[in-house]
Tab-separated table of C-alpha atoms in Angstrom:
chain	number	residue	atom	x	y	z
S	12	UNK	CA	-188.331	-9.175	-159.514
S	13	UNK	CA	-185.559	-10.824	-161.497
S	14	UNK	CA	-182.244	-11.265	-159.681
S	15	UNK	CA	-179.360	-9.716	-161.620
S	16	UNK	CA	-176.337	-10.981	-159.698
S	17	UNK	CA	-174.949	-12.005	-156.325
S	18	UNK	CA	-173.016	-9.407	-154.340
S	19	UNK	CA	-170.573	-9.576	-151.448
S	20	UNK	CA	-172.554	-10.411	-148.342
S	21	UNK	CA	-174.427	-13.355	-149.868
S	22	UNK	CA	-177.422	-11.476	-151.265
S	23	UNK	CA	-178.894	-11.242	-154.722
S	24	UNK	CA	-179.309	-7.814	-156.291
S	25	UNK	CA	-182.473	-6.882	-158.186
S	26	UNK	CA	-184.065	-3.585	-159.206
S	27	UNK	CA	-187.678	-2.549	-158.792
S	28	UNK	CA	-189.276	0.860	-159.393
S	29	UNK	CA	-185.894	2.593	-159.411
S	30	UNK	CA	-184.752	0.978	-156.177
S	31	UNK	CA	-182.060	-1.615	-155.509
S	32	UNK	CA	-183.379	-4.683	-153.699
S	33	UNK	CA	-181.110	-7.110	-151.815
S	34	UNK	CA	-182.509	-10.588	-151.134
S	35	UNK	CA	-180.635	-13.561	-149.613
S	36	UNK	CA	-180.756	-17.214	-150.712
S	37	UNK	CA	-181.471	-16.520	-154.380
S	38	UNK	CA	-179.488	-16.969	-157.622
S	39	UNK	CA	-178.892	-14.783	-160.689
S	40	UNK	CA	-181.632	-15.039	-163.288
S	41	UNK	CA	-184.286	-16.188	-160.849
S	42	UNK	CA	-187.705	-14.600	-160.910
S	43	UNK	CA	-188.778	-14.155	-157.295
S	44	UNK	CA	-191.526	-12.705	-155.178
S	45	UNK	CA	-190.149	-11.027	-152.080
S	46	UNK	CA	-191.326	-9.140	-149.032
S	47	UNK	CA	-189.644	-5.927	-147.907
S	48	UNK	CA	-188.036	-6.150	-144.467
S	49	UNK	CA	-186.124	-2.866	-144.326
S	50	UNK	CA	-186.513	0.184	-146.557
S	51	UNK	CA	-184.300	3.196	-147.107
S	52	UNK	CA	-184.337	5.776	-149.909
S	53	UNK	CA	-183.388	3.859	-153.059
S	54	UNK	CA	-182.656	0.649	-151.157
S	55	UNK	CA	-184.732	-2.274	-149.925
S	56	UNK	CA	-183.660	-5.363	-147.996
S	57	UNK	CA	-186.118	-8.154	-148.615
S	58	UNK	CA	-186.842	-11.789	-147.909
S	59	UNK	CA	-187.825	-14.153	-150.702
S	60	UNK	CA	-191.368	-15.451	-150.346
S	61	UNK	CA	-191.421	-17.581	-153.495
S	62	UNK	CA	-189.030	-18.508	-156.293
S	63	UNK	CA	-191.306	-18.238	-159.319
S	64	UNK	CA	-188.696	-19.298	-161.883
S	65	UNK	CA	-185.641	-21.038	-160.358
S	66	UNK	CA	-182.223	-20.816	-161.972
S	67	UNK	CA	-181.017	-24.032	-163.647
S	68	UNK	CA	-178.101	-24.082	-161.210
S	69	UNK	CA	-180.308	-24.238	-158.109
S	70	UNK	CA	-179.916	-27.401	-156.011
S	71	UNK	CA	-181.529	-28.648	-152.830
S	72	UNK	CA	-179.593	-27.573	-149.742
S	73	UNK	CA	-178.472	-30.618	-147.705
S	74	UNK	CA	-178.720	-28.839	-144.351
S	75	UNK	CA	-182.156	-28.709	-142.688
S	76	UNK	CA	-181.232	-25.391	-141.063
S	77	UNK	CA	-180.208	-23.622	-144.289
S	78	UNK	CA	-181.870	-20.229	-144.877
S	79	UNK	CA	-182.796	-20.109	-141.204
S	80	UNK	CA	-179.313	-20.413	-139.688
S	81	UNK	CA	-177.152	-17.410	-140.512
S	82	UNK	CA	-173.957	-19.369	-141.042
S	83	UNK	CA	-174.275	-20.416	-144.694
S	84	UNK	CA	-175.422	-18.461	-147.744
S	85	UNK	CA	-174.800	-20.616	-150.847
S	86	UNK	CA	-175.912	-24.162	-150.087
S	87	UNK	CA	-178.564	-23.788	-152.813
S	88	UNK	CA	-175.822	-23.594	-155.480
S	89	UNK	CA	-173.329	-26.237	-156.723
S	90	UNK	CA	-169.837	-25.776	-155.363
S	91	UNK	CA	-168.121	-25.026	-158.688
S	92	UNK	CA	-170.755	-22.375	-159.296
S	93	UNK	CA	-170.038	-20.857	-155.869
S	94	UNK	CA	-166.356	-20.546	-156.765
S	95	UNK	CA	-167.069	-18.748	-160.023
S	96	UNK	CA	-169.476	-16.400	-158.237
S	97	UNK	CA	-166.848	-15.567	-155.635
S	98	UNK	CA	-164.252	-14.837	-158.299
S	99	UNK	CA	-166.689	-12.482	-160.050
S	100	UNK	CA	-167.538	-10.740	-156.774
S	101	UNK	CA	-163.845	-10.307	-155.957
S	102	UNK	CA	-163.177	-8.710	-159.355
S	103	UNK	CA	-166.193	-6.411	-158.980
S	104	UNK	CA	-165.153	-5.277	-155.492
S	105	UNK	CA	-161.627	-4.449	-156.666
S	106	UNK	CA	-162.915	-2.507	-159.663
S	107	UNK	CA	-165.778	-0.729	-157.889
S	108	UNK	CA	-164.146	0.135	-154.562
S	109	UNK	CA	-160.454	0.109	-155.428
S	110	UNK	CA	-160.733	1.534	-158.935
S	111	UNK	CA	-158.068	-0.987	-159.962
S	112	UNK	CA	-157.945	-3.691	-162.594
S	113	UNK	CA	-157.047	-7.075	-161.075
S	114	UNK	CA	-154.869	-9.597	-162.903
S	115	UNK	CA	-156.531	-11.290	-165.870
S	116	UNK	CA	-155.955	-14.659	-164.210
S	117	UNK	CA	-157.013	-15.272	-160.623
S	118	UNK	CA	-156.180	-18.760	-159.404
S	119	UNK	CA	-158.680	-20.587	-157.210
S	120	UNK	CA	-157.592	-22.946	-154.449
S	121	UNK	CA	-160.379	-25.127	-153.069
S	122	UNK	CA	-160.847	-28.441	-151.294
S	123	UNK	CA	-163.657	-30.453	-149.721
S	124	UNK	CA	-166.706	-28.129	-149.415
S	125	UNK	CA	-168.264	-29.979	-146.458
S	126	UNK	CA	-166.966	-30.921	-143.026
S	127	UNK	CA	-164.137	-28.427	-143.264
S	128	UNK	CA	-164.531	-26.206	-140.205
S	129	UNK	CA	-162.267	-26.894	-137.231
S	130	UNK	CA	-163.890	-24.284	-134.981
S	131	UNK	CA	-167.497	-23.439	-134.107
S	132	UNK	CA	-169.123	-20.924	-131.774
S	133	UNK	CA	-172.407	-22.017	-130.226
S	134	UNK	CA	-174.974	-19.904	-128.409
S	135	UNK	CA	-176.996	-21.178	-125.443
S	136	UNK	CA	-180.520	-20.060	-124.606
S	137	UNK	CA	-183.212	-21.619	-122.426
S	138	UNK	CA	-181.714	-25.081	-122.497
S	139	UNK	CA	-181.097	-25.019	-126.246
S	140	UNK	CA	-177.819	-24.815	-128.165
S	141	UNK	CA	-177.261	-23.521	-131.685
S	142	UNK	CA	-176.367	-20.663	-134.033
S	143	UNK	CA	-177.975	-17.283	-134.646
S	144	UNK	CA	-180.658	-17.050	-137.289
S	145	UNK	CA	-179.844	-15.071	-140.434
S	146	UNK	CA	-179.872	-11.314	-139.717
S	147	UNK	CA	-181.282	-11.920	-136.259
S	148	UNK	CA	-180.341	-12.493	-132.637
S	149	UNK	CA	-182.849	-15.338	-132.398
S	150	UNK	CA	-181.423	-18.770	-131.722
S	151	UNK	CA	-181.524	-21.509	-134.346
S	152	UNK	CA	-181.159	-24.736	-132.315
S	153	UNK	CA	-179.018	-27.385	-134.043
S	154	UNK	CA	-177.866	-30.915	-133.382
S	155	UNK	CA	-175.317	-31.058	-136.233
S	156	UNK	CA	-173.615	-28.811	-138.809
S	157	UNK	CA	-172.674	-30.113	-142.292
S	158	UNK	CA	-169.771	-27.693	-142.735
S	159	UNK	CA	-168.181	-28.621	-139.402
S	160	UNK	CA	-165.685	-31.448	-138.979
S	161	UNK	CA	-166.667	-34.890	-137.642
S	162	UNK	CA	-165.103	-34.122	-134.250
S	163	UNK	CA	-167.045	-30.879	-133.970
S	164	UNK	CA	-170.303	-32.595	-134.874
S	165	UNK	CA	-169.659	-35.233	-132.230
S	166	UNK	CA	-169.034	-32.434	-129.742
S	167	UNK	CA	-172.215	-30.582	-130.738
S	168	UNK	CA	-174.321	-33.701	-130.219
S	169	UNK	CA	-172.687	-34.330	-126.856
S	170	UNK	CA	-173.163	-30.757	-125.673
S	171	UNK	CA	-176.832	-30.846	-126.716
S	172	UNK	CA	-177.352	-33.953	-124.593
S	173	UNK	CA	-175.380	-32.467	-121.675
S	174	UNK	CA	-177.788	-29.538	-121.532
S	175	UNK	CA	-180.541	-31.888	-120.437
S	176	UNK	CA	-178.530	-32.785	-117.335
S	177	UNK	CA	-178.891	-30.839	-114.103
S	178	UNK	CA	-175.124	-30.372	-113.946
S	179	UNK	CA	-175.195	-28.018	-116.925
S	180	UNK	CA	-174.423	-24.392	-115.861
S	181	UNK	CA	-177.535	-22.441	-116.917
S	182	UNK	CA	-175.675	-19.128	-116.801
S	183	UNK	CA	-173.404	-19.956	-119.773
S	184	UNK	CA	-174.354	-17.914	-122.855
S	185	UNK	CA	-171.934	-19.106	-125.544
S	186	UNK	CA	-169.280	-21.772	-126.102
S	187	UNK	CA	-166.573	-22.518	-128.642
S	188	UNK	CA	-165.287	-25.903	-129.749
S	189	UNK	CA	-161.999	-26.218	-131.654
S	190	UNK	CA	-160.445	-29.455	-132.897
S	191	UNK	CA	-157.781	-30.955	-135.143
S	192	UNK	CA	-159.690	-34.288	-135.047
S	193	UNK	CA	-157.274	-35.619	-132.405
S	194	UNK	CA	-157.669	-33.111	-129.617
S	195	UNK	CA	-160.594	-30.890	-128.743
S	196	UNK	CA	-160.619	-27.559	-126.946
S	197	UNK	CA	-163.774	-26.323	-125.189
S	198	UNK	CA	-163.913	-22.622	-124.370
S	199	UNK	CA	-166.615	-20.664	-122.566
S	200	UNK	CA	-166.971	-17.345	-124.404
S	201	UNK	CA	-169.849	-15.691	-122.555
S	202	UNK	CA	-171.139	-16.443	-119.089
S	203	UNK	CA	-172.998	-14.537	-116.389
S	204	UNK	CA	-170.606	-15.845	-113.747
S	205	UNK	CA	-167.469	-18.003	-113.572
S	206	UNK	CA	-167.796	-21.642	-114.610
S	207	UNK	CA	-166.574	-24.153	-112.039
S	208	UNK	CA	-163.750	-26.549	-112.812
S	209	UNK	CA	-166.107	-29.499	-112.313
S	210	UNK	CA	-167.986	-28.553	-115.522
S	211	UNK	CA	-164.839	-28.975	-117.594
S	212	UNK	CA	-163.972	-32.206	-115.780
S	213	UNK	CA	-167.444	-33.517	-116.605
S	214	UNK	CA	-167.113	-32.405	-120.231
S	215	UNK	CA	-163.724	-34.128	-120.509
S	216	UNK	CA	-165.352	-37.408	-119.502
S	217	UNK	CA	-167.795	-37.139	-122.426
S	218	UNK	CA	-165.802	-35.353	-125.139
S	219	UNK	CA	-163.063	-37.579	-126.629
S	220	UNK	CA	-159.666	-35.904	-126.859
S	221	UNK	CA	-160.661	-32.867	-124.816
S	222	UNK	CA	-157.658	-30.956	-123.496
S	223	UNK	CA	-157.392	-28.343	-120.803
S	224	UNK	CA	-155.411	-25.357	-121.968
S	225	UNK	CA	-153.792	-25.091	-125.378
S	226	UNK	CA	-154.542	-27.444	-128.262
S	227	UNK	CA	-151.549	-28.892	-130.109
S	228	UNK	CA	-152.829	-28.565	-133.670
S	229	UNK	CA	-151.572	-31.513	-135.720
S	230	UNK	CA	-148.506	-31.605	-133.466
S	231	UNK	CA	-147.184	-28.472	-135.218
S	232	UNK	CA	-148.919	-25.447	-133.724
S	233	UNK	CA	-149.771	-24.857	-130.109
S	234	UNK	CA	-152.983	-22.806	-130.124
S	235	UNK	CA	-154.196	-21.335	-126.851
S	236	UNK	CA	-157.837	-20.559	-126.208
S	237	UNK	CA	-157.501	-16.887	-127.141
S	238	UNK	CA	-155.236	-17.407	-130.171
S	239	UNK	CA	-156.425	-17.232	-133.776
S	240	UNK	CA	-156.014	-20.105	-136.215
S	241	UNK	CA	-157.473	-20.578	-139.699
S	242	UNK	CA	-160.804	-22.430	-139.640
S	243	UNK	CA	-160.468	-24.644	-142.737
S	244	UNK	CA	-158.755	-27.874	-141.701
S	245	UNK	CA	-158.029	-28.850	-145.329
S	246	UNK	CA	-156.464	-25.664	-146.680
S	247	UNK	CA	-154.099	-24.009	-144.213
S	248	UNK	CA	-150.979	-25.480	-145.865
S	249	UNK	CA	-152.186	-24.504	-149.347
S	250	UNK	CA	-152.959	-21.010	-148.080
S	251	UNK	CA	-149.374	-20.734	-146.870
S	252	UNK	CA	-148.086	-22.006	-150.224
S	253	UNK	CA	-150.137	-19.420	-152.117
S	254	UNK	CA	-148.602	-16.666	-150.003
S	255	UNK	CA	-144.928	-17.636	-149.811
S	256	UNK	CA	-144.163	-20.331	-152.381
S	257	UNK	CA	-140.953	-19.545	-154.252
S	258	UNK	CA	-139.790	-16.713	-151.985
S	259	UNK	CA	-136.503	-16.897	-150.116
S	260	UNK	CA	-133.652	-14.669	-149.106
S	261	UNK	CA	-132.093	-12.904	-146.166
S	262	UNK	CA	-134.838	-11.002	-144.282
S	263	UNK	CA	-138.606	-11.429	-144.006
S	264	UNK	CA	-141.261	-9.781	-141.870
S	265	UNK	CA	-144.588	-11.357	-140.852
S	266	UNK	CA	-147.148	-8.850	-139.578
S	267	UNK	CA	-150.251	-10.035	-137.669
S	268	UNK	CA	-148.390	-13.314	-137.216
S	269	UNK	CA	-150.741	-15.184	-134.885
S	270	UNK	CA	-149.268	-18.486	-133.688
S	271	UNK	CA	-146.843	-18.653	-136.609
S	272	UNK	CA	-148.779	-20.241	-139.485
S	273	UNK	CA	-146.722	-18.205	-141.974
S	274	UNK	CA	-143.737	-17.332	-139.762
S	275	UNK	CA	-142.530	-20.912	-139.308
S	276	UNK	CA	-142.374	-21.789	-143.023
S	277	UNK	CA	-140.858	-18.380	-143.768
S	278	UNK	CA	-138.071	-19.146	-141.290
S	279	UNK	CA	-137.168	-22.179	-143.384
S	280	UNK	CA	-136.666	-19.985	-146.460
S	281	UNK	CA	-135.091	-16.816	-145.008
S	282	UNK	CA	-132.011	-16.325	-142.837
S	283	UNK	CA	-133.802	-13.942	-140.465
S	284	UNK	CA	-137.534	-13.654	-139.877
S	285	UNK	CA	-139.332	-11.244	-137.562
S	286	UNK	CA	-142.907	-12.024	-136.517
S	287	UNK	CA	-145.104	-9.261	-135.091
S	288	UNK	CA	-148.278	-10.037	-133.163
S	289	UNK	CA	-150.241	-7.907	-130.688
S	290	UNK	CA	-151.851	-10.732	-128.697
S	291	UNK	CA	-149.799	-11.943	-125.763
S	292	UNK	CA	-151.144	-15.494	-125.820
S	293	UNK	CA	-150.509	-15.844	-129.540
S	294	UNK	CA	-146.944	-14.547	-129.147
S	295	UNK	CA	-146.237	-17.124	-126.450
S	296	UNK	CA	-147.693	-19.830	-128.700
S	297	UNK	CA	-145.562	-18.611	-131.602
S	298	UNK	CA	-142.400	-18.667	-129.511
S	299	UNK	CA	-143.179	-22.189	-128.319
S	300	UNK	CA	-143.891	-23.357	-131.877
S	301	UNK	CA	-140.670	-21.847	-133.213
S	302	UNK	CA	-138.574	-23.333	-130.413
S	303	UNK	CA	-140.092	-26.785	-130.888
S	304	UNK	CA	-139.389	-26.574	-134.632
S	305	UNK	CA	-135.760	-25.598	-133.944
S	306	UNK	CA	-136.119	-22.269	-135.781
S	307	UNK	CA	-133.597	-20.123	-133.966
S	308	UNK	CA	-133.646	-17.559	-136.790
S	309	UNK	CA	-137.256	-16.576	-136.000
S	310	UNK	CA	-137.687	-13.596	-133.682
S	311	UNK	CA	-141.093	-12.527	-132.372
S	312	UNK	CA	-142.291	-9.304	-130.756
S	313	UNK	CA	-145.568	-8.398	-129.071
S	314	UNK	CA	-146.488	-5.148	-130.792
S	315	UNK	CA	-149.104	-3.812	-133.140
S	316	UNK	CA	-148.131	-3.555	-136.790
S	317	UNK	CA	-148.347	0.224	-136.510
S	318	UNK	CA	-145.992	0.325	-133.508
S	319	UNK	CA	-143.417	-1.929	-135.109
S	320	UNK	CA	-143.405	-0.230	-138.512
S	321	UNK	CA	-143.094	3.222	-136.929
S	322	UNK	CA	-139.671	2.259	-135.537
S	323	UNK	CA	-138.468	0.139	-138.473
S	324	UNK	CA	-135.816	1.790	-140.630
S	325	UNK	CA	-134.319	-1.148	-142.525
S	326	UNK	CA	-136.400	-2.568	-145.364
S	327	UNK	CA	-137.019	-6.340	-145.311
S	328	UNK	CA	-136.745	-8.233	-148.577
S	329	UNK	CA	-140.185	-9.778	-148.139
S	330	UNK	CA	-143.176	-8.717	-146.054
S	331	UNK	CA	-146.261	-10.827	-145.410
S	332	UNK	CA	-149.368	-9.260	-143.874
S	333	UNK	CA	-152.431	-11.175	-142.669
S	334	UNK	CA	-154.584	-8.404	-141.165
S	335	UNK	CA	-158.017	-8.708	-139.536
S	336	UNK	CA	-161.209	-7.994	-141.478
S	337	UNK	CA	-160.635	-4.245	-141.116
S	338	UNK	CA	-157.590	-4.536	-143.376
S	339	UNK	CA	-154.245	-2.774	-143.174
S	340	UNK	CA	-155.526	0.757	-142.860
S	341	UNK	CA	-153.968	4.045	-143.871
S	342	UNK	CA	-151.096	4.125	-141.358
S	343	UNK	CA	-149.730	0.658	-142.200
S	344	UNK	CA	-150.124	1.190	-145.949
S	345	UNK	CA	-148.292	4.517	-145.801
S	346	UNK	CA	-145.451	2.977	-143.813
S	347	UNK	CA	-145.148	0.058	-146.232
S	348	UNK	CA	-144.990	2.493	-149.142
S	349	UNK	CA	-142.201	4.380	-147.382
S	350	UNK	CA	-140.233	1.185	-146.651
S	351	UNK	CA	-140.978	-0.242	-150.134
S	352	UNK	CA	-140.102	-3.915	-149.576
S	353	UNK	CA	-139.424	-5.400	-153.028
S	354	UNK	CA	-141.938	-8.195	-152.470
S	355	UNK	CA	-145.164	-8.018	-150.492
S	356	UNK	CA	-147.865	-10.639	-149.845
S	357	UNK	CA	-151.312	-9.757	-148.500
S	358	UNK	CA	-153.634	-12.391	-147.043
S	359	UNK	CA	-157.055	-10.733	-146.858
S	360	UNK	CA	-160.405	-12.009	-145.581
S	361	UNK	CA	-162.476	-9.056	-146.801
S	362	UNK	CA	-162.415	-7.979	-150.474
S	363	UNK	CA	-163.736	-4.477	-149.717
S	364	UNK	CA	-160.925	-3.531	-147.324
S	365	UNK	CA	-158.482	-5.334	-149.620
S	366	UNK	CA	-159.659	-3.122	-152.492
S	367	UNK	CA	-159.037	-0.009	-150.393
S	368	UNK	CA	-155.533	-1.131	-149.374
S	369	UNK	CA	-154.599	-2.232	-152.896
S	370	UNK	CA	-155.750	1.063	-154.368
S	371	UNK	CA	-153.123	2.857	-152.286
S	372	UNK	CA	-150.378	0.262	-152.804
S	373	UNK	CA	-150.865	-0.001	-156.569
S	374	UNK	CA	-151.144	3.784	-156.773
S	375	UNK	CA	-147.845	3.946	-154.884
S	376	UNK	CA	-145.979	1.846	-157.418
S	377	UNK	CA	-146.647	-1.807	-156.579
S	378	UNK	CA	-147.542	-4.239	-159.367
S	379	UNK	CA	-149.515	-7.459	-159.258
S	380	UNK	CA	-147.408	-10.586	-159.371
S	381	UNK	CA	-150.192	-13.064	-158.615
S	382	UNK	CA	-153.670	-13.202	-157.105
S	383	UNK	CA	-155.246	-16.318	-155.623
S	384	UNK	CA	-158.723	-16.846	-154.207
S	385	UNK	CA	-158.438	-19.446	-151.440
S	386	UNK	CA	-161.914	-20.699	-150.554
S	387	UNK	CA	-161.558	-21.224	-146.816
S	388	UNK	CA	-165.314	-20.811	-146.295
S	389	UNK	CA	-167.381	-22.983	-148.718
S	390	UNK	CA	-171.166	-22.518	-148.619
S	391	UNK	CA	-170.695	-18.942	-147.321
S	392	UNK	CA	-170.024	-15.580	-148.983
S	393	UNK	CA	-166.695	-15.240	-147.150
S	394	UNK	CA	-163.478	-15.589	-149.114
S	395	UNK	CA	-159.735	-15.383	-148.524
S	396	UNK	CA	-157.594	-13.625	-151.125
S	397	UNK	CA	-153.814	-13.856	-151.394
S	398	UNK	CA	-152.172	-11.059	-153.376
S	399	UNK	CA	-148.496	-11.098	-154.276
S	400	UNK	CA	-147.056	-7.677	-155.173
S	401	UNK	CA	-143.699	-6.465	-156.416
S	402	UNK	CA	-142.186	-3.024	-156.886
């Protein structure tokens, strides 16, 4: 087959005998031989067996685990090429799913494409530590990860060596390491029984900067073990700038606020800011971060976006939403259309749910002010999109 294009999800699309074939780790224009792995009427998911005619853009992937590990999808393409592919995929998703025409210009914000991740989740099986293989539950053992930060790679190597020691708890199933390159947080995500305190004491002896409890990210954001924080250590400030640069006024609302990544800078530009977050740990982190920053004009509430908007009668001047991958959803979109804040910023990590939400908002009278693709996830198909809307 000949690959036509890349689609959201990291696969290449080709057509054969009237069927659409999706194959990972290929590039547009490549002639490939592939083996079917899953077949449905009109659709085949395949695995490339041989690249018969490689695209001129193809490069050698620097990671020895690439195409086996399920974490990365684009290491076989130059980084500038990846960015252009992501922009094209974003436009296609908005047109195909949202039936809307995006702005003619979509800015791209990018930084260092390697060593950017500040957080990694690692699975443990039979004395081995690693990631899941692509489209599989099988373990891909690793001893380093090129997209993870230096501190995370040091931690991975240390944890691999610790597993060879009899003190390692064999009932642990998955771990998470999180770091700002000064401090390191080690969290047990899955375990068959509670992990004793002595394991963490032992780990602290071997992992430089390891903290118990919350991590103080860059001295600005306290982040507890169950709180969300953006994974790209180079781009969180530029993500904030793309969302709120140039906005100021009297009232602002931050929905899905987390630990305050957007709320704190908003409180420096607006007289009153309300931050809404459903997670109790994140709310406590946000309150601590606001108090430490001296932002007395920032109020936080532990509620879902739906709960808060249902009782809100006064329209804020500016609303920022940073929803999970599932997007805003019908209830939140309908409430925003009823409130009609004059300016609205959406920070979205999934272009398909973004397309659905934008279809309703644009259909309800909002206009595009600016759209920015912020590449928080180089080497992968994931992308972050910031959309500024006005009405």
